[in-house]
GROMACS .gro file of C-alpha atoms in nm:
model
  425
    1UNK     CA    1   6.207 -17.175   4.141
    2UNK     CA    2   6.417 -17.024   3.860
    3UNK     CA    3   6.653 -17.264   3.709
    4UNK     CA    4   7.013 -17.234   3.777
    5UNK     CA    5   7.224 -17.131   3.473
    6UNK     CA    6   7.571 -17.023   3.421
    7UNK     CA    7   7.571 -16.647   3.404
    8UNK     CA    8   7.786 -16.445   3.165
    9UNK     CA    9   7.821 -16.082   3.209
   10UNK     CA   10   7.767 -15.878   2.898
   11UNK     CA   11   8.042 -15.624   2.837
   12UNK     CA   12   7.952 -15.312   2.659
   13UNK     CA   13   8.072 -14.951   2.606
   14UNK     CA   14   8.285 -15.001   2.305
   15UNK     CA   15   8.158 -14.796   1.999
   16UNK     CA   16   8.346 -15.022   1.776
   17UNK     CA   17   8.072 -15.272   1.845
   18UNK     CA   18   7.834 -15.040   1.633
   19UNK     CA   19   8.068 -15.101   1.333
   20UNK     CA   20   8.088 -15.470   1.383
   21UNK     CA   21   7.708 -15.528   1.364
   22UNK     CA   22   7.731 -15.427   0.979
   23UNK     CA   23   7.953 -15.748   0.937
   24UNK     CA   24   7.659 -15.972   1.040
   25UNK     CA   25   7.445 -16.005   0.723
   26UNK     CA   26   7.119 -16.130   0.889
   27UNK     CA   27   7.134 -15.836   1.146
   28UNK     CA   28   7.166 -15.594   0.857
   29UNK     CA   29   6.864 -15.735   0.686
   30UNK     CA   30   6.653 -15.742   1.018
   31UNK     CA   31   6.764 -15.379   1.081
   32UNK     CA   32   6.653 -15.296   0.709
   33UNK     CA   33   6.305 -15.449   0.780
   34UNK     CA   34   6.277 -15.261   1.109
   35UNK     CA   35   6.349 -14.920   0.936
   36UNK     CA   36   6.080 -15.000   0.670
   37UNK     CA   37   5.816 -15.081   0.929
   38UNK     CA   38   5.893 -14.771   1.141
   39UNK     CA   39   5.869 -14.544   0.836
   40UNK     CA   40   5.515 -14.671   0.757
   41UNK     CA   41   5.412 -14.676   1.116
   42UNK     CA   42   5.498 -14.310   1.181
   43UNK     CA   43   5.393 -14.181   0.844
   44UNK     CA   44   5.058 -14.338   0.908
   45UNK     CA   45   5.033 -14.224   1.254
   46UNK     CA   46   5.035 -13.856   1.157
   47UNK     CA   47   4.834 -13.914   0.825
   48UNK     CA   48   4.561 -14.109   0.993
   49UNK     CA   49   4.530 -13.877   1.287
   50UNK     CA   50   4.480 -13.576   1.065
   51UNK     CA   51   4.264 -13.767   0.805
   52UNK     CA   52   4.019 -13.907   1.075
   53UNK     CA   53   4.000 -13.586   1.275
   54UNK     CA   54   3.917 -13.384   0.954
   55UNK     CA   55   3.659 -13.647   0.854
   56UNK     CA   56   3.488 -13.674   1.206
   57UNK     CA   57   3.610 -13.369   1.412
   58UNK     CA   58   3.621 -13.607   1.695
   59UNK     CA   59   3.915 -13.662   1.938
   60UNK     CA   60   3.741 -13.998   2.044
   61UNK     CA   61   3.754 -14.124   1.688
   62UNK     CA   62   4.124 -14.049   1.660
   63UNK     CA   63   4.190 -14.222   1.990
   64UNK     CA   64   3.959 -14.515   1.846
   65UNK     CA   65   4.179 -14.554   1.557
   66UNK     CA   66   4.478 -14.554   1.763
   67UNK     CA   67   4.316 -14.836   1.977
   68UNK     CA   68   4.254 -15.041   1.656
   69UNK     CA   69   4.639 -15.009   1.574
   70UNK     CA   70   4.750 -15.110   1.912
   71UNK     CA   71   4.501 -15.369   2.021
   72UNK     CA   72   4.647 -15.660   1.820
   73UNK     CA   73   4.941 -15.619   2.037
   74UNK     CA   74   4.736 -15.696   2.344
   75UNK     CA   75   4.511 -15.968   2.176
   76UNK     CA   76   4.777 -16.141   1.980
   77UNK     CA   77   5.114 -16.065   2.101
   78UNK     CA   78   5.158 -16.366   2.332
   79UNK     CA   79   4.995 -16.602   2.084
   80UNK     CA   80   5.241 -16.475   1.817
   81UNK     CA   81   5.538 -16.506   2.060
   82UNK     CA   82   5.442 -16.879   2.127
   83UNK     CA   83   5.430 -16.955   1.740
   84UNK     CA   84   5.759 -16.770   1.696
   85UNK     CA   85   5.911 -17.029   1.925
   86UNK     CA   86   5.787 -17.324   1.709
   87UNK     CA   87   5.803 -17.209   1.341
   88UNK     CA   88   6.040 -17.069   1.101
   89UNK     CA   89   6.061 -16.705   1.180
   90UNK     CA   90   6.196 -16.603   0.862
   91UNK     CA   91   5.893 -16.736   0.670
   92UNK     CA   92   5.668 -16.583   0.924
   93UNK     CA   93   5.831 -16.256   0.906
   94UNK     CA   94   5.795 -16.247   0.519
   95UNK     CA   95   5.442 -16.362   0.514
   96UNK     CA   96   5.301 -16.109   0.747
   97UNK     CA   97   5.472 -15.820   0.546
   98UNK     CA   98   5.344 -15.952   0.217
   99UNK     CA   99   4.996 -15.985   0.342
  100UNK     CA  100   5.014 -15.622   0.466
  101UNK     CA  101   5.125 -15.507   0.130
  102UNK     CA  102   4.830 -15.648  -0.043
  103UNK     CA  103   4.599 -15.489   0.210
  104UNK     CA  104   4.752 -15.144   0.182
  105UNK     CA  105   4.733 -15.184  -0.185
  106UNK     CA  106   4.368 -15.235  -0.171
  107UNK     CA  107   4.310 -14.936   0.061
  108UNK     CA  108   4.504 -14.717  -0.188
  109UNK     CA  109   4.274 -14.835  -0.474
  110UNK     CA  110   3.967 -14.760  -0.258
  111UNK     CA  111   4.076 -14.398  -0.202
  112UNK     CA  112   4.164 -14.338  -0.560
  113UNK     CA  113   3.828 -14.480  -0.677
  114UNK     CA  114   3.643 -14.275  -0.427
  115UNK     CA  115   3.503 -14.578  -0.248
  116UNK     CA  116   3.688 -14.555   0.073
  117UNK     CA  117   3.495 -14.538   0.413
  118UNK     CA  118   3.575 -14.499   0.753
  119UNK     CA  119   3.535 -14.864   0.820
  120UNK     CA  120   3.784 -14.941   0.552
  121UNK     CA  121   4.027 -14.705   0.728
  122UNK     CA  122   3.967 -14.861   1.058
  123UNK     CA  123   4.015 -15.222   0.923
  124UNK     CA  124   4.345 -15.127   0.772
  125UNK     CA  125   4.445 -14.965   1.098
  126UNK     CA  126   4.376 -15.295   1.276
  127UNK     CA  127   4.579 -15.494   1.014
  128UNK     CA  128   4.882 -15.266   1.033
  129UNK     CA  129   4.844 -15.332   1.422
  130UNK     CA  130   4.884 -15.708   1.363
  131UNK     CA  131   5.205 -15.656   1.159
  132UNK     CA  132   5.326 -15.458   1.450
  133UNK     CA  133   5.240 -15.729   1.683
  134UNK     CA  134   5.444 -15.963   1.481
  135UNK     CA  135   5.766 -15.743   1.474
  136UNK     CA  136   5.820 -15.773   1.864
  137UNK     CA  137   5.831 -16.128   1.935
  138UNK     CA  138   5.958 -16.248   1.581
  139UNK     CA  139   6.199 -15.984   1.448
  140UNK     CA  140   6.347 -15.898   1.770
  141UNK     CA  141   6.379 -16.256   1.885
  142UNK     CA  142   6.572 -16.320   1.561
  143UNK     CA  143   6.812 -16.027   1.635
  144UNK     CA  144   6.848 -16.196   1.981
  145UNK     CA  145   6.945 -16.519   1.812
  146UNK     CA  146   7.169 -16.380   1.534
  147UNK     CA  147   7.414 -16.225   1.752
  148UNK     CA  148   7.632 -16.310   2.068
  149UNK     CA  149   7.510 -16.139   2.402
  150UNK     CA  150   7.796 -15.881   2.410
  151UNK     CA  151   7.657 -15.733   2.100
  152UNK     CA  152   7.291 -15.720   2.181
  153UNK     CA  153   7.283 -15.379   2.354
  154UNK     CA  154   7.442 -15.221   2.052
  155UNK     CA  155   7.222 -15.423   1.818
  156UNK     CA  156   6.908 -15.292   1.992
  157UNK     CA  157   7.038 -14.952   2.030
  158UNK     CA  158   7.109 -14.906   1.660
  159UNK     CA  159   6.788 -15.065   1.570
  160UNK     CA  160   6.602 -14.833   1.817
  161UNK     CA  161   6.796 -14.529   1.667
  162UNK     CA  162   6.705 -14.606   1.310
  163UNK     CA  163   6.352 -14.662   1.408
  164UNK     CA  164   6.351 -14.327   1.567
  165UNK     CA  165   6.544 -14.184   1.261
  166UNK     CA  166   6.241 -14.294   1.053
  167UNK     CA  167   6.011 -14.088   1.285
  168UNK     CA  168   6.199 -13.779   1.171
  169UNK     CA  169   6.083 -13.827   0.825
  170UNK     CA  170   5.795 -14.045   0.838
  171UNK     CA  171   5.573 -13.777   1.018
  172UNK     CA  172   5.683 -13.503   0.795
  173UNK     CA  173   5.605 -13.727   0.474
  174UNK     CA  174   5.273 -13.811   0.633
  175UNK     CA  175   5.184 -13.449   0.675
  176UNK     CA  176   5.288 -13.353   0.322
  177UNK     CA  177   5.115 -13.668   0.169
  178UNK     CA  178   4.772 -13.598   0.356
  179UNK     CA  179   4.801 -13.233   0.255
  180UNK     CA  180   4.931 -13.249  -0.110
  181UNK     CA  181   4.843 -13.601  -0.231
  182UNK     CA  182   4.599 -13.752  -0.010
  183UNK     CA  183   4.556 -14.074   0.191
  184UNK     CA  184   4.614 -14.285  -0.124
  185UNK     CA  185   4.969 -14.176  -0.127
  186UNK     CA  186   5.019 -14.308   0.235
  187UNK     CA  187   4.868 -14.645   0.141
  188UNK     CA  188   5.068 -14.696  -0.177
  189UNK     CA  189   5.392 -14.616  -0.013
  190UNK     CA  190   5.320 -14.845   0.271
  191UNK     CA  191   5.230 -15.127   0.025
  192UNK     CA  192   5.577 -15.070  -0.148
  193UNK     CA  193   5.773 -15.064   0.182
  194UNK     CA  194   5.602 -15.392   0.310
  195UNK     CA  195   5.693 -15.555  -0.024
  196UNK     CA  196   6.049 -15.464   0.013
  197UNK     CA  197   6.053 -15.599   0.383
  198UNK     CA  198   5.904 -15.934   0.269
  199UNK     CA  199   6.166 -15.977   0.006
  200UNK     CA  200   6.445 -15.879   0.248
  201UNK     CA  201   6.333 -16.141   0.496
  202UNK     CA  202   6.300 -16.412   0.226
  203UNK     CA  203   6.660 -16.336   0.135
  204UNK     CA  204   6.799 -16.411   0.485
  205UNK     CA  205   7.010 -16.690   0.584
  206UNK     CA  206   6.835 -16.736   0.903
  207UNK     CA  207   6.674 -17.066   0.969
  208UNK     CA  208   6.676 -17.119   1.335
  209UNK     CA  209   6.357 -17.168   1.546
  210UNK     CA  210   6.264 -17.175   1.900
  211UNK     CA  211   6.208 -17.565   1.857
  212UNK     CA  212   6.591 -17.595   1.741
  213UNK     CA  213   6.709 -17.460   2.075
  214UNK     CA  214   6.744 -17.593   2.408
  215UNK     CA  215   6.400 -17.698   2.559
  216UNK     CA  216   6.258 -17.443   2.802
  217UNK     CA  217   6.227 -17.591   3.145
  218UNK     CA  218   5.937 -17.509   3.354
  219UNK     CA  219   5.929 -17.420   3.737
  220UNK     CA  220   5.934 -17.804   3.828
  221UNK     CA  221   6.246 -17.852   3.622
  222UNK     CA  222   6.037 -18.102   3.420
  223UNK     CA  223   5.939 -18.099   3.051
  224UNK     CA  224   5.940 -17.847   2.779
  225UNK     CA  225   5.660 -17.584   2.748
  226UNK     CA  226   5.571 -17.371   2.464
  227UNK     CA  227   5.257 -17.186   2.589
  228UNK     CA  228   5.193 -16.848   2.724
  229UNK     CA  229   5.205 -16.978   3.082
  230UNK     CA  230   5.562 -17.077   3.082
  231UNK     CA  231   5.665 -16.710   2.957
  232UNK     CA  232   5.440 -16.570   3.236
  233UNK     CA  233   5.600 -16.787   3.493
  234UNK     CA  234   5.950 -16.696   3.385
  235UNK     CA  235   5.853 -16.326   3.414
  236UNK     CA  236   5.691 -16.376   3.762
  237UNK     CA  237   6.013 -16.552   3.897
  238UNK     CA  238   6.266 -16.274   3.789
  239UNK     CA  239   6.244 -15.953   3.969
  240UNK     CA  240   6.414 -15.758   3.689
  241UNK     CA  241   6.175 -15.876   3.422
  242UNK     CA  242   5.846 -15.838   3.642
  243UNK     CA  243   5.938 -15.478   3.734
  244UNK     CA  244   6.040 -15.394   3.358
  245UNK     CA  245   5.711 -15.551   3.236
  246UNK     CA  246   5.493 -15.364   3.489
  247UNK     CA  247   5.663 -15.027   3.411
  248UNK     CA  248   5.612 -15.097   3.026
  249UNK     CA  249   5.226 -15.157   3.086
  250UNK     CA  250   5.213 -14.821   3.285
  251UNK     CA  251   5.399 -14.625   3.018
  252UNK     CA  252   5.196 -14.777   2.716
  253UNK     CA  253   4.854 -14.686   2.906
  254UNK     CA  254   4.955 -14.353   3.053
  255UNK     CA  255   5.247 -14.219   2.849
  256UNK     CA  256   5.251 -14.305   2.470
  257UNK     CA  257   4.887 -14.253   2.384
  258UNK     CA  258   4.966 -13.871   2.409
  259UNK     CA  259   5.096 -13.918   2.040
  260UNK     CA  260   4.743 -13.978   1.931
  261UNK     CA  261   4.637 -13.625   2.054
  262UNK     CA  262   4.933 -13.441   1.876
  263UNK     CA  263   4.732 -13.388   1.566
  264UNK     CA  264   4.441 -13.267   1.775
  265UNK     CA  265   4.654 -13.023   2.002
  266UNK     CA  266   4.832 -12.897   1.697
  267UNK     CA  267   4.507 -12.823   1.515
  268UNK     CA  268   4.294 -12.698   1.787
  269UNK     CA  269   4.528 -12.536   2.040
  270UNK     CA  270   4.849 -12.450   1.847
  271UNK     CA  271   4.662 -12.376   1.529
  272UNK     CA  272   4.909 -12.522   1.266
  273UNK     CA  273   4.876 -12.691   0.945
  274UNK     CA  274   4.923 -13.058   0.880
  275UNK     CA  275   5.299 -13.009   0.782
  276UNK     CA  276   5.380 -12.850   1.118
  277UNK     CA  277   5.181 -13.114   1.294
  278UNK     CA  278   5.414 -13.352   1.127
  279UNK     CA  279   5.710 -13.162   1.226
  280UNK     CA  280   5.600 -13.199   1.605
  281UNK     CA  281   5.646 -13.590   1.547
  282UNK     CA  282   5.964 -13.543   1.364
  283UNK     CA  283   6.150 -13.330   1.616
  284UNK     CA  284   6.055 -13.584   1.892
  285UNK     CA  285   6.208 -13.852   1.623
  286UNK     CA  286   6.534 -13.631   1.611
  287UNK     CA  287   6.564 -13.640   1.999
  288UNK     CA  288   6.477 -14.031   2.008
  289UNK     CA  289   6.753 -14.099   1.730
  290UNK     CA  290   7.029 -13.911   1.926
  291UNK     CA  291   6.912 -14.060   2.262
  292UNK     CA  292   6.923 -14.423   2.112
  293UNK     CA  293   7.271 -14.363   1.979
  294UNK     CA  294   7.395 -14.223   2.300
  295UNK     CA  295   7.252 -14.524   2.492
  296UNK     CA  296   7.376 -14.762   2.238
  297UNK     CA  297   7.741 -14.635   2.258
  298UNK     CA  298   7.762 -14.555   2.626
  299UNK     CA  299   7.528 -14.772   2.836
  300UNK     CA  300   7.680 -15.051   3.042
  301UNK     CA  301   7.483 -15.329   3.219
  302UNK     CA  302   7.506 -15.173   3.566
  303UNK     CA  303   7.308 -14.867   3.426
  304UNK     CA  304   7.048 -15.046   3.239
  305UNK     CA  305   6.771 -15.043   3.501
  306UNK     CA  306   6.859 -14.687   3.604
  307UNK     CA  307   6.849 -14.570   3.235
  308UNK     CA  308   6.510 -14.754   3.194
  309UNK     CA  309   6.376 -14.597   3.514
  310UNK     CA  310   6.495 -14.252   3.477
  311UNK     CA  311   6.407 -14.222   3.116
  312UNK     CA  312   6.035 -14.319   3.201
  313UNK     CA  313   6.004 -14.082   3.487
  314UNK     CA  314   6.141 -13.804   3.268
  315UNK     CA  315   5.939 -13.863   2.985
  316UNK     CA  316   5.622 -13.860   3.189
  317UNK     CA  317   5.728 -13.531   3.348
  318UNK     CA  318   5.791 -13.368   3.009
  319UNK     CA  319   5.464 -13.472   2.852
  320UNK     CA  320   5.289 -13.286   3.161
  321UNK     CA  321   5.488 -12.981   3.056
  322UNK     CA  322   5.398 -13.030   2.690
  323UNK     CA  323   5.027 -13.056   2.767
  324UNK     CA  324   5.055 -12.693   2.928
  325UNK     CA  325   5.264 -12.522   2.664
  326UNK     CA  326   5.072 -12.241   2.492
  327UNK     CA  327   5.287 -12.180   2.190
  328UNK     CA  328   5.402 -12.409   1.906
  329UNK     CA  329   5.756 -12.316   1.902
  330UNK     CA  330   5.803 -12.381   2.277
  331UNK     CA  331   5.641 -12.735   2.215
  332UNK     CA  332   5.927 -12.811   1.966
  333UNK     CA  333   6.211 -12.835   2.236
  334UNK     CA  334   5.993 -13.018   2.484
  335UNK     CA  335   5.922 -13.287   2.230
  336UNK     CA  336   6.274 -13.304   2.144
  337UNK     CA  337   6.398 -13.376   2.488
  338UNK     CA  338   6.079 -13.602   2.528
  339UNK     CA  339   6.219 -13.811   2.243
  340UNK     CA  340   6.548 -13.842   2.408
  341UNK     CA  341   6.391 -13.983   2.721
  342UNK     CA  342   6.169 -14.221   2.503
  343UNK     CA  343   6.467 -14.372   2.351
  344UNK     CA  344   6.626 -14.461   2.683
  345UNK     CA  345   6.288 -14.625   2.790
  346UNK     CA  346   6.245 -14.815   2.461
  347UNK     CA  347   6.598 -14.936   2.404
  348UNK     CA  348   6.657 -15.056   2.759
  349UNK     CA  349   6.322 -15.223   2.752
  350UNK     CA  350   6.412 -15.459   2.480
  351UNK     CA  351   6.787 -15.508   2.598
  352UNK     CA  352   6.674 -15.593   2.956
  353UNK     CA  353   6.423 -15.848   2.844
  354UNK     CA  354   6.628 -16.015   2.567
  355UNK     CA  355   6.960 -16.030   2.800
  356UNK     CA  356   6.766 -16.173   3.083
  357UNK     CA  357   6.604 -16.452   2.901
  358UNK     CA  358   6.754 -16.767   2.749
  359UNK     CA  359   6.714 -16.820   2.364
  360UNK     CA  360   6.470 -17.103   2.400
  361UNK     CA  361   6.236 -16.876   2.608
  362UNK     CA  362   6.291 -16.537   2.408
  363UNK     CA  363   5.981 -16.571   2.185
  364UNK     CA  364   5.739 -16.639   2.476
  365UNK     CA  365   5.888 -16.380   2.702
  366UNK     CA  366   5.890 -16.129   2.408
  367UNK     CA  367   5.523 -16.229   2.366
  368UNK     CA  368   5.474 -16.130   2.727
  369UNK     CA  369   5.649 -15.791   2.655
  370UNK     CA  370   5.433 -15.748   2.341
  371UNK     CA  371   5.107 -15.792   2.548
  372UNK     CA  372   5.248 -15.539   2.792
  373UNK     CA  373   5.309 -15.295   2.498
  374UNK     CA  374   4.974 -15.392   2.375
  375UNK     CA  375   4.788 -15.252   2.682
  376UNK     CA  376   4.829 -14.920   2.480
  377UNK     CA  377   4.468 -14.957   2.332
  378UNK     CA  378   4.336 -14.902   2.689
  379UNK     CA  379   4.526 -14.572   2.694
  380UNK     CA  380   4.412 -14.470   2.351
  381UNK     CA  381   4.058 -14.518   2.449
  382UNK     CA  382   4.124 -14.347   2.798
  383UNK     CA  383   4.300 -14.028   2.641
  384UNK     CA  384   4.036 -14.013   2.355
  385UNK     CA  385   3.751 -14.010   2.608
  386UNK     CA  386   3.931 -13.749   2.839
  387UNK     CA  387   4.002 -13.552   2.530
  388UNK     CA  388   3.636 -13.533   2.433
  389UNK     CA  389   3.546 -13.437   2.796
  390UNK     CA  390   3.823 -13.197   2.878
  391UNK     CA  391   4.029 -13.121   2.574
  392UNK     CA  392   4.324 -13.286   2.407
  393UNK     CA  393   4.581 -13.094   2.626
  394UNK     CA  394   4.421 -13.159   2.967
  395UNK     CA  395   4.386 -13.527   2.880
  396UNK     CA  396   4.754 -13.550   2.814
  397UNK     CA  397   4.826 -13.392   3.149
  398UNK     CA  398   4.608 -13.624   3.345
  399UNK     CA  399   4.724 -13.956   3.189
  400UNK     CA  400   5.105 -13.850   3.212
  401UNK     CA  401   5.042 -13.752   3.595
  402UNK     CA  402   4.871 -14.086   3.681
  403UNK     CA  403   5.173 -14.252   3.493
  404UNK     CA  404   5.432 -14.076   3.689
  405UNK     CA  405   5.282 -14.176   4.023
  406UNK     CA  406   5.230 -14.552   3.920
  407UNK     CA  407   5.582 -14.570   3.756
  408UNK     CA  408   5.749 -14.429   4.081
  409UNK     CA  409   5.534 -14.654   4.294
  410UNK     CA  410   5.640 -14.972   4.110
  411UNK     CA  411   6.002 -14.900   4.104
  412UNK     CA  412   6.011 -14.808   4.477
  413UNK     CA  413   5.840 -15.125   4.550
  414UNK     CA  414   6.130 -15.328   4.443
  415UNK     CA  415   6.430 -15.175   4.644
  416UNK     CA  416   6.692 -15.352   4.448
  417UNK     CA  417   6.588 -15.296   4.095
  418UNK     CA  418   6.782 -14.970   4.035
  419UNK     CA  419   7.088 -15.169   4.154
  420UNK     CA  420   7.021 -15.489   3.962
  421UNK     CA  421   7.245 -15.581   3.671
  422UNK     CA  422   7.086 -15.786   3.388
  423UNK     CA  423   7.277 -16.096   3.282
  424UNK     CA  424   7.255 -16.335   3.010
  425UNK     CA  425   7.182 -16.700   3.081
   0.00000   0.00000   0.00000
């Protein structure tokens, strides 16, 4: 039985909230760290895809690298979320970024000295995935703790928009670096960005931890729990959270792995160079940035589940169309609109989960969300296998079609989901 709590409606829709966020120093720092991480993530996505494909000529190898980047979300997400509810999140965020900076510096040196091997690249991809797994339950929980509930939709909308904005330049820079400089440029820039993120985290005023919050009460109403089971129980007893998590799993298995095939489709089917492959990612980032800003400025609580659902369905349909496109310049507008739909899904995903969860439970429930997002490695291997058997374009079409069917079925199974209004405890 879900605990009874005083509910407070989150009012939203005032664009001035976007500017008021700048008055919160900790939020600005957390936002800056997110921008740094997103730049590295998207720069590396393009560079690794091109580098590994040129090295192996294997779509499966590209998919496997994507698997290594995402599997820490699945393996470690819930564990990290549990830790995030018990330790100083500021120190945890700074430590993971500094460790990543050292690893990327070593990888850059290996490239320069000519000693880099595929297993080094694979290890670096996995370590980058560990950092990404930390971002969801730690940094986003800190955003939820640093702001009042009525500012969270705007906060996550701006965070998502800036992350998507990083996708505009990250892929282009990745394409330019891999073509003009080499993989060492990617690793050295990553080391610099992680170092900066670590220093920003250490400069924060934030000291709150999950343990400082009100104890989480389990299903029986007795005792405090800090393990994964309490997060799972909370999700299972909340219909809004449950459907949101299930759709998140579907999207990460059957939608987002298409990004791993863009370098392959761009190279083999559309016959373009690495810079134009990067442009495919970037134009999607433009659409995602604009979409996130629109959602942040206009979405209201009664629309959250609808925006989440319609964006998910729309993205999957657009990916099916992208898989069939025969010309490069026709792929550009399709990916632009896809980015717009993607931002609606991703922004509402975080907003719904944070607003529907009490501060004492946020780390664990965001850990469950991280595991759901971490199901992506399954999709990475699946799309890599299909790409080897049928070609990258047909692989994208197949996974998107399956995802569309599953998403529709999940939402229809909960008749009230589209009419539900998330409320903050």
